[in-house]
Amino acid sequence: MNSKKDWDQLLQFDRNHIWHPYTSMLDPLPVYPVVEARGVRLKLADGRELVDGMASWWAVIHGYNHPVLNEALESQLKKMAHVMFGGLTHQPAVELASLLIEITPKPLQKVFFSDSGSVSVEVALKMALQYWQAKGKTRKAKFLSLAKGYHGDTFGAMSVCDPITGMHKLFTHFLPKNFFVSAPECSFDASWDEKYITEFKTLLQKHHQEIAAVILEPIVQGAGGMRFYAPQYLLRVRELCTQYQVLLIADEIATGFGRTGKLFACEHSQICPDIMCLGKALTGGYMTLAATLCTDEVAETISGVEPGVFMHGPTFMANPLACSVARASVRLLLNSAWQDKIKSIEKQLKKELAPCQDLPAVNEVRVLGGIGVVEVKENVDVAWMQKEFVRLGVWIRPFLNLIYIMPPYIISTDELRSLTQAIFSVVRKVDAKSS
Ligand SMILES: *Cc1c(COP(=O)(O)O)cnc(C)c1O
């Protein structure tokens, strides 16, 4: 299976029969066949190698084909690949849960495993609803979230995503109606002004009796716009949620496990949510697994009243292979000098992306931790830009008007430079193209 003709057939079949993310079946964007991935490099079917700037959507923090993670999977595979979690348990789940409880804020003591980030968000929303039900406050059945937020593609999750980029219009008669405030206007290092939280505060004041929980991505709004906001904002949100008796759900699916320079983005504000969602980098990008953590108070309230149980239980809950590789990935992270590594990635990104700021096509350049964003003025031609990046030997996938990278933490200085240089040279071409 390596002749060009074979690949042409495969790609033709793919084009005709397989959905890719957010893609048309009539006019799909081109896809590139990958045959292998090692470290920070993806090897394409034609032999070209690309330096990966995406970490497969925030997930592959240790790089591809890592010997320690491979070993964790292989040794678990020899024992059992899967077993139901109803009435049974196993060491990988127990040890992973114990690790997660240890490294997240202390009040988070209970763990619910599920199979993807979106599902962990559904679980979090459900927990909040069941919590208020148990307390007899059945009117508290809506959520408050931020514009430009992203929480997943299932219906509950979609209902708290940005109403425009989340395409609520498409499903308007089916989606639950929730409350939104504008996206935070205060950049990460902006000096704080109470005006930044006014809209949020006013809405909470007015509607807290109908609101079960606030859900947000702490500090970094990812797929809804790649925006960073001030820790003080999150701190004020926490205070107001406590004041108005509304739960706080922190969706750390993208930000968790070091990406923003802290192990969890909530640490920038030193706050603890009532419920936290984890996913993406949890398994080092090897398998799909997510977790929803909550406080004793949330768990015990739900469990203390009819029906006395939390109503969720996925077939592949706490899959042993996934738990095993997650346990290995978290340990690998904790045993590495990840803070130093993220700091040096941040420093290099700031230095090397700065020149983009002077290009006419560019609106803003932003860097935080292991995330670099070049926001351009117009939405990009994804197929064209992707092709340019591949030609330059890098894998970067833009969306809307955002060209962004969050590479595996193991990336070398030279490899990272190849990413930033590629961005500069491609964005410079955007200028040429549009003038
Ligand atoms: C990716 C993401 C999700 C959804 O996770 P899936 O595993 O794709 O379902 C939810 N919230 C945030 C913040 C994410 O980045």
Short mmCIF file of N, CA and C and ligand atoms in Angstrom, two decimals, residues 58 116-119 121 150-153 217 222-223 251-254 280 288, ligand 1:
data_model
loop_
_atom_site.label_atom_id
_atom_site.label_comp_id
_atom_site.label_asym_id
_atom_site.label_seq_id
_atom_site.Cartn_x
_atom_site.Cartn_y
_atom_site.Cartn_z
N TRP A 58 -4.47 20.22 20.55
CA TRP A 58 -4.08 20.41 21.96
C TRP A 58 -3.69 19.13 22.69
N SER A 116 -15.41 11.49 25.83
CA SER A 116 -14.87 12.61 25.06
C SER A 116 -15.16 13.91 25.79
N GLY A 117 -14.49 14.96 25.36
CA GLY A 117 -14.67 16.26 26.00
C GLY A 117 -16.13 16.70 26.00
N SER A 118 -16.78 16.59 24.86
CA SER A 118 -18.18 17.02 24.78
C SER A 118 -19.03 16.27 25.80
N VAL A 119 -18.79 14.98 25.94
CA VAL A 119 -19.58 14.20 26.89
C VAL A 119 -19.27 14.64 28.32
N VAL A 121 -18.65 17.54 29.22
CA VAL A 121 -19.41 18.78 29.40
C VAL A 121 -20.89 18.47 29.65
N TYR A 150 -16.30 27.89 23.56
CA TYR A 150 -16.51 26.62 22.88
C TYR A 150 -16.48 25.49 23.91
N HIS A 151 -17.50 24.64 23.89
CA HIS A 151 -17.57 23.56 24.87
C HIS A 151 -17.88 22.21 24.25
N GLY A 152 -17.90 22.11 22.93
CA GLY A 152 -18.14 20.81 22.31
C GLY A 152 -19.32 20.84 21.36
N ASP A 153 -19.56 19.71 20.72
CA ASP A 153 -20.52 19.66 19.61
C ASP A 153 -21.80 18.89 19.92
N GLU A 217 -14.46 28.60 29.73
CA GLU A 217 -13.09 28.12 29.59
C GLU A 217 -12.22 29.10 30.38
N GLY A 222 -10.72 28.87 23.53
CA GLY A 222 -10.03 28.17 22.44
C GLY A 222 -10.75 28.25 21.12
N ALA A 223 -11.42 27.16 20.75
CA ALA A 223 -11.99 27.02 19.41
C ALA A 223 -13.02 28.10 19.06
N ASP A 251 -14.28 24.56 32.16
CA ASP A 251 -13.97 23.64 31.07
C ASP A 251 -12.48 23.77 30.75
N GLU A 252 -11.70 22.87 31.34
CA GLU A 252 -10.23 22.88 31.17
C GLU A 252 -9.80 21.88 30.10
N ILE A 253 -10.72 21.51 29.22
CA ILE A 253 -10.41 20.47 28.23
C ILE A 253 -9.23 20.87 27.34
N ALA A 254 -9.19 22.15 26.94
CA ALA A 254 -8.07 22.61 26.11
C ALA A 254 -6.90 23.10 26.96
N LYS A 280 -8.85 16.11 26.03
CA LYS A 280 -7.74 16.37 25.11
C LYS A 280 -6.38 15.82 25.57
N THR A 288 -9.22 8.51 23.22
CA THR A 288 -10.24 9.43 23.65
C THR A 288 -10.67 9.10 25.08
C1 LIG B 1 -12.23 20.29 22.30
C2 LIG B 1 -13.01 20.90 23.39
C3 LIG B 1 -14.22 20.33 23.82
C4 LIG B 1 -14.82 19.10 23.17
O1 LIG B 1 -14.04 17.98 23.33
P1 LIG B 1 -14.24 16.73 22.31
O2 LIG B 1 -13.32 15.69 22.85
O3 LIG B 1 -13.89 17.23 20.96
O4 LIG B 1 -15.67 16.33 22.42
C5 LIG B 1 -14.89 20.95 24.85
N1 LIG B 1 -14.41 22.07 25.43
C6 LIG B 1 -13.25 22.63 25.06
C7 LIG B 1 -12.76 23.85 25.76
C8 LIG B 1 -12.52 22.09 24.01
O5 LIG B 1 -11.39 22.67 23.60
#
